[in-house]
Coordinates of C-alpha atoms and ligand atoms in Angstrom, one line a residue:
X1 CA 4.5 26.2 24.5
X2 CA 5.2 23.2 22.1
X3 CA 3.2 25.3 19.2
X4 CA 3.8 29.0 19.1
X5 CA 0.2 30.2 18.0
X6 CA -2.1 28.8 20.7
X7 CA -3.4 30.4 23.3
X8 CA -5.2 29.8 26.8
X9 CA -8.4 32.5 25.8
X10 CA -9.3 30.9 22.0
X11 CA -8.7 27.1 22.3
X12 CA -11.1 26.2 24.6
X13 CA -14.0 26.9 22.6
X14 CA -16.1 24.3 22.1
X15 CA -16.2 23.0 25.6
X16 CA -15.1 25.4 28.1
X17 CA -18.9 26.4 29.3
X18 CA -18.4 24.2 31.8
X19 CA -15.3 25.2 33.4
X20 CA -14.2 28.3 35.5
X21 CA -10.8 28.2 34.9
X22 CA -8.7 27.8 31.5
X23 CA -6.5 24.8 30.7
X24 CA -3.0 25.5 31.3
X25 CA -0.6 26.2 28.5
X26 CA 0.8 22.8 28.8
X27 CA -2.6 20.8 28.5
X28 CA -3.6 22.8 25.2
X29 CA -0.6 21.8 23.4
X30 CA -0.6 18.5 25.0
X31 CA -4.1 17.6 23.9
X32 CA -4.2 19.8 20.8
X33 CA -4.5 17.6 17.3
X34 CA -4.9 19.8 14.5
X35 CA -1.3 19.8 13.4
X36 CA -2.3 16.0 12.5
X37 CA -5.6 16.6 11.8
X38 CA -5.9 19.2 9.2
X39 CA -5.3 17.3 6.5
X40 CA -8.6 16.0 6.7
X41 CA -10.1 19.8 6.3
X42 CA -12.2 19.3 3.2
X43 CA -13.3 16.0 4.6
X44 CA -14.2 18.1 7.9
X45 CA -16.0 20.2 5.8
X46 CA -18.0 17.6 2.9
X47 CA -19.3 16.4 6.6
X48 CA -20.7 19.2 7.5
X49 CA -22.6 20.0 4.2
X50 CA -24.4 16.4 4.5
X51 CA -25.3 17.2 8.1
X52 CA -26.9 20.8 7.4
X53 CA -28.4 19.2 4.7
X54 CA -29.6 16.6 6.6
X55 CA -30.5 18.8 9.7
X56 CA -32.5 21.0 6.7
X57 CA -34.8 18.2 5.0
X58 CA -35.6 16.6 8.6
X59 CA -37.1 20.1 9.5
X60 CA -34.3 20.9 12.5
X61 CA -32.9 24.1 11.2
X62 CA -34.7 26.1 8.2
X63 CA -34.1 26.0 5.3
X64 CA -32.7 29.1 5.1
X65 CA -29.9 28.6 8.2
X66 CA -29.3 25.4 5.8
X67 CA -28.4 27.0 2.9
X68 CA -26.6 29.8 4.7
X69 CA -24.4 26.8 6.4
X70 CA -23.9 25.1 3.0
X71 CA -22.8 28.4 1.4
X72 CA -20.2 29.5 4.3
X73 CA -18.9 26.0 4.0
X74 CA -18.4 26.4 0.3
X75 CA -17.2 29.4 0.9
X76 CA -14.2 28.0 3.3
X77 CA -13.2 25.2 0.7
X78 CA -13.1 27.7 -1.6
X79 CA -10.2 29.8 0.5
X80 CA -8.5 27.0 1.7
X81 CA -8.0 25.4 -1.9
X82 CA -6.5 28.5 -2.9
X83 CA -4.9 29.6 -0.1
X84 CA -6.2 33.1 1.1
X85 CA -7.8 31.0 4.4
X86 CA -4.7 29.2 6.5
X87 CA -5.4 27.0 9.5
X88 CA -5.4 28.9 12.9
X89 CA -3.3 26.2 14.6
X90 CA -4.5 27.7 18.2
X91 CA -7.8 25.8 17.1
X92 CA -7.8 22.5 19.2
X93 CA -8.4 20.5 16.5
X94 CA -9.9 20.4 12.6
X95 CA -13.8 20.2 13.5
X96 CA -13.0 23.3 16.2
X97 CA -11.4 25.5 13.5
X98 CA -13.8 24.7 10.6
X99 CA -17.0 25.6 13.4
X100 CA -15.5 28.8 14.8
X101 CA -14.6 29.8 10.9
X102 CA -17.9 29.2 9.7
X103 CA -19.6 30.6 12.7
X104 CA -17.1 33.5 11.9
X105 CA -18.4 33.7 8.7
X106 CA -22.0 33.5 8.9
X107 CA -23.2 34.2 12.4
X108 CA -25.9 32.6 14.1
X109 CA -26.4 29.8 11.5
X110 CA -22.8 28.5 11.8
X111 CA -23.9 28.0 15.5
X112 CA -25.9 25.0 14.3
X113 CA -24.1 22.9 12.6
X114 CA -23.1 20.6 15.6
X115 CA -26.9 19.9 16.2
X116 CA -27.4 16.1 16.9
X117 CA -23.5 15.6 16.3
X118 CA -20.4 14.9 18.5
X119 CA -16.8 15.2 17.4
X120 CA -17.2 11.6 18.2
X121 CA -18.9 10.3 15.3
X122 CA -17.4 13.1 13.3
X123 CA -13.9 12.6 13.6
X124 CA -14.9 8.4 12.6
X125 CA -16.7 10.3 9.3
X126 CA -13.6 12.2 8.4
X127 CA -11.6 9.4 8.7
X128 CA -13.9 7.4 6.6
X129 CA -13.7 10.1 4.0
X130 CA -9.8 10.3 4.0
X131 CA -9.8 7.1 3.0
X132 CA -12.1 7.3 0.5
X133 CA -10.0 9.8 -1.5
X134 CA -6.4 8.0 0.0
X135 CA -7.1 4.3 -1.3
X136 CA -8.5 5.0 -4.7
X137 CA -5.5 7.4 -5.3
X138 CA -3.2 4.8 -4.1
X139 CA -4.4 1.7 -6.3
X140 CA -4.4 3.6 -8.8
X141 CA -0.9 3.7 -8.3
X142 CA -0.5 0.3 -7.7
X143 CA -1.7 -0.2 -11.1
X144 CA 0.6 2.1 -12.7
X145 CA 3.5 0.2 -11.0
X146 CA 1.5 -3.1 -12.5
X147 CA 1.5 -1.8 -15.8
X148 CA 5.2 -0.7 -15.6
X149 CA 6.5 -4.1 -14.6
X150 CA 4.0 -5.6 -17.2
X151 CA 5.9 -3.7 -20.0
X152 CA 9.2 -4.3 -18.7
X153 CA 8.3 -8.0 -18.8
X154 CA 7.3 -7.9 -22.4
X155 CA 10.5 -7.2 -23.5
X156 CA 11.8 -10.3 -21.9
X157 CA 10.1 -13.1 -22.4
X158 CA 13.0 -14.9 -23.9
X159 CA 15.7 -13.2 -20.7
X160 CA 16.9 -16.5 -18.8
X161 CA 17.6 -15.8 -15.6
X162 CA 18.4 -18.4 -12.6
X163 CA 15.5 -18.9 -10.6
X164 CA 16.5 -19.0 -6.5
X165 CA 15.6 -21.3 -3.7
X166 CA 17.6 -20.7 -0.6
X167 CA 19.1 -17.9 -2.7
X168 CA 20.9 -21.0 -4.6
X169 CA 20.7 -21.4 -8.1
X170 CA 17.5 -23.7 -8.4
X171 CA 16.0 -23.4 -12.1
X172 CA 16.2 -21.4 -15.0
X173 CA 13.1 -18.8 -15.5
X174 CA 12.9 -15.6 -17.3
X175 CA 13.0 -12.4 -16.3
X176 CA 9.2 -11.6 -17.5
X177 CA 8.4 -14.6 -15.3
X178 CA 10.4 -13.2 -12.4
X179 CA 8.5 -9.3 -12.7
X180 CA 5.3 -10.9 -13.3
X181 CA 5.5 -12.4 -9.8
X182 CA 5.9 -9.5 -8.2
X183 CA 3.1 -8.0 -10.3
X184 CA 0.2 -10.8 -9.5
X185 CA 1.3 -10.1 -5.8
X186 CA 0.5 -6.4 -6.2
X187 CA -3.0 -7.7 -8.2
X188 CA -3.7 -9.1 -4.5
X189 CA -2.7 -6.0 -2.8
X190 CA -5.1 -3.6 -4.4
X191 CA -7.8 -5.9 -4.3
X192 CA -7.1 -6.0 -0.4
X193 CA -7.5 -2.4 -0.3
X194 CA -11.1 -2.4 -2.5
X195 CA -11.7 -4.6 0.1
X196 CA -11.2 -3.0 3.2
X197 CA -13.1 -0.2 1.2
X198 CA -16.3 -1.9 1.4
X199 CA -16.0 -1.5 5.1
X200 CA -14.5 2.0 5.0
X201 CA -17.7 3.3 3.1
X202 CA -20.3 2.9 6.1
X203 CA -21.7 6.1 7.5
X204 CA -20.7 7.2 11.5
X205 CA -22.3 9.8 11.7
X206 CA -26.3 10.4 14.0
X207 CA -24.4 8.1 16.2
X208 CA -23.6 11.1 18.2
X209 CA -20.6 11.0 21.1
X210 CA -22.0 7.3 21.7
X211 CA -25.7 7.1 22.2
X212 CA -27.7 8.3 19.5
X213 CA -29.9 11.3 19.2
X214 CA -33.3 12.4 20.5
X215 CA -33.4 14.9 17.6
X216 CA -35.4 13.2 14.4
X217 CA -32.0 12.8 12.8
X218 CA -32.3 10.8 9.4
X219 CA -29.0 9.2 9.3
X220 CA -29.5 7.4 6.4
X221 CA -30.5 10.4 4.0
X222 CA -26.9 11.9 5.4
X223 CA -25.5 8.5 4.4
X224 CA -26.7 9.2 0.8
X225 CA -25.5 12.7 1.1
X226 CA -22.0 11.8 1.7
X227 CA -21.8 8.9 -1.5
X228 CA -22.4 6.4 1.3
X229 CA -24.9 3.0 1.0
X230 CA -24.5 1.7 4.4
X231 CA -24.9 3.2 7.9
X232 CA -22.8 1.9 10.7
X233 CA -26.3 -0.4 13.3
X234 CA -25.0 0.6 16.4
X235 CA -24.1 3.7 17.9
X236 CA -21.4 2.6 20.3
X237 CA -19.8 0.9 17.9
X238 CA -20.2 3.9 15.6
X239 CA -17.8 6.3 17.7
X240 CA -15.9 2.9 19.3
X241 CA -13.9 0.6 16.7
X242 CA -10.9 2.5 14.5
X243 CA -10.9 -1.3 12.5
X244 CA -11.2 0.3 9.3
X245 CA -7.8 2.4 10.3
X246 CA -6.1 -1.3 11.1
X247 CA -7.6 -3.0 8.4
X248 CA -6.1 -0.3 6.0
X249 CA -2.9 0.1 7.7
X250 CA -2.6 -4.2 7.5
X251 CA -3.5 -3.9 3.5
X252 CA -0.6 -1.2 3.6
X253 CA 2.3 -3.3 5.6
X254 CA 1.2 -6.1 2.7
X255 CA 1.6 -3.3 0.0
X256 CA 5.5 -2.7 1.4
X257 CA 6.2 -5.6 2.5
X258 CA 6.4 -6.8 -1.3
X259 CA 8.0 -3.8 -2.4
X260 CA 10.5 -4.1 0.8
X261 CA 10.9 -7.8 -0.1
X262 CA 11.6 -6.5 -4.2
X263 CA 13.8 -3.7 -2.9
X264 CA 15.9 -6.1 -1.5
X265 CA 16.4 -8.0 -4.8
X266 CA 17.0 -4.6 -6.2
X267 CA 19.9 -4.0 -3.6
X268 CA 21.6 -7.7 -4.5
X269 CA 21.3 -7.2 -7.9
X270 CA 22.8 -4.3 -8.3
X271 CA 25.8 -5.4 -6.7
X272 CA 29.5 -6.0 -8.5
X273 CA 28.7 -10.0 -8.0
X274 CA 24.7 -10.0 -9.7
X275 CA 24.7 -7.2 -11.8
X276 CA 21.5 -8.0 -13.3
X277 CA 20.5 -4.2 -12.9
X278 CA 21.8 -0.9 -13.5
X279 CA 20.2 1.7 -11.7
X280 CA 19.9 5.1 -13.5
X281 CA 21.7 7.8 -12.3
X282 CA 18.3 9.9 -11.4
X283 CA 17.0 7.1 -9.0
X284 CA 21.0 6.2 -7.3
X285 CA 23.3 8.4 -4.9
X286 CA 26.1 8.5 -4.5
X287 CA 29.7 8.0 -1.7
X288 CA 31.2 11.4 0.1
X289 CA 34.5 9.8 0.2
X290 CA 34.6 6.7 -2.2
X291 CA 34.4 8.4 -5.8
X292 CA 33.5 5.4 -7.2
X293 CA 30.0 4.8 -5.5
X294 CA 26.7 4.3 -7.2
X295 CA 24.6 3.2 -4.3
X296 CA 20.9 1.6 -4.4
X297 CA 19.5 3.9 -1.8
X298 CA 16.2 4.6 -2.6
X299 CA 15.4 0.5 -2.4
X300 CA 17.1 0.5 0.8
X301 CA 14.9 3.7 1.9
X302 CA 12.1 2.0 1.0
X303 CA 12.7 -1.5 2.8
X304 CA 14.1 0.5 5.5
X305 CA 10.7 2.6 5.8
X306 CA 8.8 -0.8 5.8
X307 CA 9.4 -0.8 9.7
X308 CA 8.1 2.2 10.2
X309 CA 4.7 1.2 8.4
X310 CA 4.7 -2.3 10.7
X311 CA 5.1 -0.1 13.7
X312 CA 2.5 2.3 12.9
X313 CA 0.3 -0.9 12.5
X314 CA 1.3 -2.5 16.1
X315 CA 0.8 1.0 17.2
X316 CA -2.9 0.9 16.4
X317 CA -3.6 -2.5 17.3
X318 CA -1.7 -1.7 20.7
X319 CA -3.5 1.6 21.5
X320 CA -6.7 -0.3 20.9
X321 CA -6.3 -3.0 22.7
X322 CA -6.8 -2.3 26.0
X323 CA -10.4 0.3 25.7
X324 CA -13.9 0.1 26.9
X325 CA -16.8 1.4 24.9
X326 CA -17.3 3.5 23.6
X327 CA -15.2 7.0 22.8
X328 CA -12.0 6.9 24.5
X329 CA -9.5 9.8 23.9
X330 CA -7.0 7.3 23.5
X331 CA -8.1 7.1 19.8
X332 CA -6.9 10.4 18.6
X333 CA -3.8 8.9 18.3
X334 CA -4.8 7.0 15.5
X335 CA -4.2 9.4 13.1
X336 CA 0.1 9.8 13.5
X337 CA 0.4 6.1 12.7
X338 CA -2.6 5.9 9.8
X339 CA -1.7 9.1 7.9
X340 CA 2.4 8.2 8.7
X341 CA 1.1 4.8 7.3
X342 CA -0.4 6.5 4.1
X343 CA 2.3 8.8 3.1
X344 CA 4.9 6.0 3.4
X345 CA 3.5 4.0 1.3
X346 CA 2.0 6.4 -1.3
X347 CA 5.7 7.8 -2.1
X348 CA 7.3 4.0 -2.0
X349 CA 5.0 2.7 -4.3
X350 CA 5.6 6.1 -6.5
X351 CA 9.3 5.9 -6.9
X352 CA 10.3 2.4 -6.6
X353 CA 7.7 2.5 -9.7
X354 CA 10.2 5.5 -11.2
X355 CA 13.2 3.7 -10.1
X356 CA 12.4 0.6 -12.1
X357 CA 11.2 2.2 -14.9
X358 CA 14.2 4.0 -15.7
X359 CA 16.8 0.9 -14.8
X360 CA 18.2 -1.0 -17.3
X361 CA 19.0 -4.8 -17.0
X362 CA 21.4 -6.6 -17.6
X363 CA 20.9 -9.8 -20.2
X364 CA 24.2 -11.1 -20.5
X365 CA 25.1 -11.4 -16.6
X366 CA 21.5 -12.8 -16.2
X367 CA 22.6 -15.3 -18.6
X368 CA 25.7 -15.9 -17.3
X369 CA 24.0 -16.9 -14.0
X370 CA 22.7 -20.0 -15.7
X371 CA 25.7 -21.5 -16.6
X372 CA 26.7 -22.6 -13.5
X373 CA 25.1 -24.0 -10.6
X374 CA 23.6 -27.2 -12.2
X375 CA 19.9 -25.4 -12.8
X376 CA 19.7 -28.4 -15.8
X377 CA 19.8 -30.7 -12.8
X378 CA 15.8 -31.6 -12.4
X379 CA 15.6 -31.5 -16.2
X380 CA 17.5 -34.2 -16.7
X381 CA 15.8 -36.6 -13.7
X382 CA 12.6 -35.4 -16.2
X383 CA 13.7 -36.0 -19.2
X384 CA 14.3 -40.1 -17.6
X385 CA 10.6 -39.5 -16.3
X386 CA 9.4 -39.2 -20.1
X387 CA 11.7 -42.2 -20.8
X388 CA 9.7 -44.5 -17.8
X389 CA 12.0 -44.1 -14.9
X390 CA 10.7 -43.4 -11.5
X391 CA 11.1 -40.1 -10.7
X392 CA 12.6 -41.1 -7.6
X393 CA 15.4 -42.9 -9.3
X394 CA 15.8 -40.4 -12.2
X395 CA 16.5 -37.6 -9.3
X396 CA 19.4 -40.3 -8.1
X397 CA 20.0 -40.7 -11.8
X398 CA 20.4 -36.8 -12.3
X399 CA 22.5 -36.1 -9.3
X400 CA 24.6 -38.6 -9.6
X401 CA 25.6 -36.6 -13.2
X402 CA 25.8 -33.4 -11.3
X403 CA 28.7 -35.2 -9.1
X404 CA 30.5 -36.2 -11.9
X405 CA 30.6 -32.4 -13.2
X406 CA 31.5 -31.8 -9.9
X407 CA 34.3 -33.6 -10.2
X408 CA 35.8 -32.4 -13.4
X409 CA 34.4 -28.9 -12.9
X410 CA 32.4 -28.4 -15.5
X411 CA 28.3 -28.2 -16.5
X412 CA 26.4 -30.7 -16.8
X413 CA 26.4 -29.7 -20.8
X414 CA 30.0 -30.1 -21.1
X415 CA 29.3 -33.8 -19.9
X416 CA 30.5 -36.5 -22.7
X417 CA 27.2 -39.0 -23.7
X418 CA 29.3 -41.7 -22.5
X419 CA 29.3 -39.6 -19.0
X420 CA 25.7 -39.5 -19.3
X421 CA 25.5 -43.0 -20.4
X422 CA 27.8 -44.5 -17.0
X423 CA 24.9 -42.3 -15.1
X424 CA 21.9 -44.4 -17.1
X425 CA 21.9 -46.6 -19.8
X426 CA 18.6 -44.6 -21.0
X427 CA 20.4 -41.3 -21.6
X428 CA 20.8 -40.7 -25.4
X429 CA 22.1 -38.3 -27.7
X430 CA 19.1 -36.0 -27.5
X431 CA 20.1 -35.1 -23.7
X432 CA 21.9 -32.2 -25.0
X433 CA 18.6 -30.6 -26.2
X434 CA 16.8 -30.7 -23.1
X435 CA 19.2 -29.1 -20.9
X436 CA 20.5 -25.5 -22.6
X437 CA 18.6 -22.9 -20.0
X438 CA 15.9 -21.9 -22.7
X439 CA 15.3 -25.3 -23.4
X440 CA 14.5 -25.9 -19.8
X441 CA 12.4 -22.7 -19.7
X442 CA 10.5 -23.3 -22.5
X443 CA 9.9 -27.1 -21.3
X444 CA 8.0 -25.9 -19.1
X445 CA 4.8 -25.1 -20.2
X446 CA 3.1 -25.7 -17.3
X447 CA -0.2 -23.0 -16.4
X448 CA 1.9 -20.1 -14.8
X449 CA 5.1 -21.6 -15.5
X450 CA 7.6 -19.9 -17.2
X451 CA 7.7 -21.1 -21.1
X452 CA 7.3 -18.1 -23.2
X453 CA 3.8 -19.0 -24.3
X454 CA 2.7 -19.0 -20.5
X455 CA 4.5 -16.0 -19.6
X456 CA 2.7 -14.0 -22.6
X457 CA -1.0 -15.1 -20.8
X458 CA 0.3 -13.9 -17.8
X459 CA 1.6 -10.6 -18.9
X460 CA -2.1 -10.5 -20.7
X461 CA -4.1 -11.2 -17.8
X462 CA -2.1 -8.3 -16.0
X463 CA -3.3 -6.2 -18.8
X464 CA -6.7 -7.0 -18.4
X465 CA -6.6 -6.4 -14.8
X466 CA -4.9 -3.4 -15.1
X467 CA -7.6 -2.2 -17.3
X468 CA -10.9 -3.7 -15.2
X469 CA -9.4 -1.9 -12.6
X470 CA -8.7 1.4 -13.8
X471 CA -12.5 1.6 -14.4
X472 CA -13.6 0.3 -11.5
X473 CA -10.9 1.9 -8.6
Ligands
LIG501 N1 -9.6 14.8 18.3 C1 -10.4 13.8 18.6 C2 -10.0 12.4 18.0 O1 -9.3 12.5 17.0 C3 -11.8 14.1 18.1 C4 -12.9 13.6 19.0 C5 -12.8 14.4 20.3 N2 -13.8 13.9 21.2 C6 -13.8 14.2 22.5 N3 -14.7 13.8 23.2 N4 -12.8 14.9 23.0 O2 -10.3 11.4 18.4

């Protein structure tokens, strides 16, 4: 047997009526989902306590049975939270185990709480629920990670670094510029989540295992019960679509793909050659046999964790690809690849958010970046723009400068005016105070560029965002 505890006589309960024989040991733990399933336990179990309630005030059980369900539920949150009831794992899955307990528990009552309900549209509510207390949780953590890049930024405004293209030296920016990029894509990735929460928050459950009920189920009063507006129109797509799972799991992959992509700058610039950062000793590891070693492997765990979450999205859309309406059993493997999406990204968010936090960076090798690699270069073709020159010809203009450095190796600042002046007879003195880094940064003032000024509205608008949000997630 795959899992020690189950057994041939107790798992069959819910369904074996119709069957002479039991399953065989192999089919149990085969089929069995409650090792992936539990976690959804007090989801299971908030379910049930709208569909008594429901089954109460539409006159199908008394209201008596009612509140003895509600109160043997409460009772069985109560233990699990604190640990005196554990999961029987020989239960074939969560909404077995939380029936047979409560049944346990109460008697006869517990024997209706499956009126006008399939594990069908159940196991779609639980899933909805999960989510409900899973995204929240995690943009809230997003915006921690927000906020944490927001404050690193605010201490440098005025930290040149070299801006990339190709991974070649391109322009000058700051480093507060450079975080705060990363941070407006994270903006987008928790409002991707809210949004796939609108859909999330649409009520399953009265569709049944696909067609309804004849029982005078009111599903929208069960709706309200569970915090919910919206109920799902059709019954077969009720119990059918797991779109909300893939939609989630899709806002996820986005969520670590920017880390991943982050991570990766992490990785380069904490190399000998960058040295931008300095990762603290907490968030490093280090080399069994090079002494030495202080290695960035918590960014690398994280971008290396980013294929796992892509798979467990091509998993989902892959499983559901190929099924007819409506319940197919093919959809209990959503959970592996949605929960392994969840947790994966939960703890990446959480400690590349500690890992930054606590590194330190590095001014003076961010600043010694700039000085070579001609980043002045396009500054120069604009500062001929402001003078009248096509731009076209000012880029000739400019470049042709940058081969003269090139061949007396130097930077385009160590250029003599009469250098500048064999380049254009329009370059004067006052070329020398357009093209130190800063100046360059602080040229441009452009909305969203990086000049100080603009970088300042930027870390602002972060703030505000951050603080919207917190109310509102
Ligand atoms: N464990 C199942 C799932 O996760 C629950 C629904 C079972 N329904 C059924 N007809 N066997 O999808």
């Amino acid at each position: 047997m795959e899992h020690g505890t189950i057994t041939q006589d107790n798992h069959a309960a819910l369904w074996h009526g119709r069957f002479e024989e039991g399953p065989d040991a192999q089919a149990v733990s085969f089929e069995t989902s409650i090792f992936v399933d539990e976690r959804m336990a007090l989801d299971d179990i908030k379910g049930s306590r709208a569909h008594a309630e429901m089954l109460g005030y539409a006159g199908i059980i008394t209201k008596d049975e009612t509140d003895s369900i509600i109160a043997g539920l409460d009772s069985i949150e109560k233990d699990l939270n604190d640990g005196t009831l554990k999961i029987d794992y020989s239960a074939e899955d969560i909404h077995s185990f939380i029936e047979a307990t409560l049944t346990d528990r109460i008697g006869e009552p517990g024997k209706k709480v499956h009126t006008g309900r399939s594990r069908n549209d159940q196991i779609a509510l639980d899933e909805r629920l999960y989510l409900c207390r899973f995204v929240p949780d995690l943009q809230n953590r997003i915006l921690t990670l927000i906020e944490t890049l927001t404050q690193i930024a605010e201490k440098h405004t005025k930290t040149i670094m070299p801006g990339f293209t190709h991974m070649q030296h391109a322009q000058p920016v700051t480093l507060a510029h450079h975080l705060c990029a990363w941070s407006w894509m994270l903006t987008r990735d928790a409002d991707r989540l809210s949004d796939a929460l609108k859909r999330i928050r649409i009520s399953p459950i009265g569709a049944c295992a696909l067609a309804g009920s004849g029982l005078p189920l009111n599903r929208k009063y069960e709706a309200k019960q569970l915090g919910f507006d919206e109920i799902t129109m059709n019954s077969l797509d009720s119990v059918s679509d797991r779109d909300y799972c893939i939609e989630t799991v899709s806002a996820l992959s986005l969520v670590q793909m920017h880390l991943s992509r982050f991570c990766e700058e992490v990785v380069l610039w904490s190399t000998t050659e960058f040295s931008f950062i300095d990762l603290s000793e907490k968030w490093s590891t280090g080399s069994s046999i090079m002494p030495q070693k202080k290695n960035p492997d918590f960014a690398e765990l994280i971008r290396g964790r980013t294929g796992r979450v892509y798979g467990d999205l091509i998993a989902l859309l892959t499983m559901m690809k190929g099924l007819p309406l409506a319940y197919d059993r093919d959809m209990q493997e959503d959970k592996q690849s949605l929960f392994d999406a969840c947790d994966v990204v939960l703890s990446c968010v959480e400690v590349f958010t500690k890992m930054i936090a606590t590194a330190s960076w590095n001014e003076a090798a961010m600043a010694a970046a700039c000085e070579g690699g001609f980043l002045n270069a396009t500054d120069i073709a604009d500062y001929l723009v402001r003078k009248g020159m096509p731009f076209r010809t000012a880029h000739g203009v400019s470049a042709k400068a940058v081969r003269l450095a090139i061949s007396k190796n130097c930077r385009l600042e160590d250029l003599s005016q009469e250098d500048f002046k064999s380049c254009s007879p329009l370059i004067e003195s006052d070329i020398f105070e357009v093209i130190p880094p800063a100046a360059c940064v602080n040229a441009r003032k452009t909305d969203g560029g990086p000049a100080e000024s603009k970088v300042m509205e930027q870390i602002s608008a972060l703030k505000t965002f951050c603080a919207e949000k917190r109310r509102s997630f």
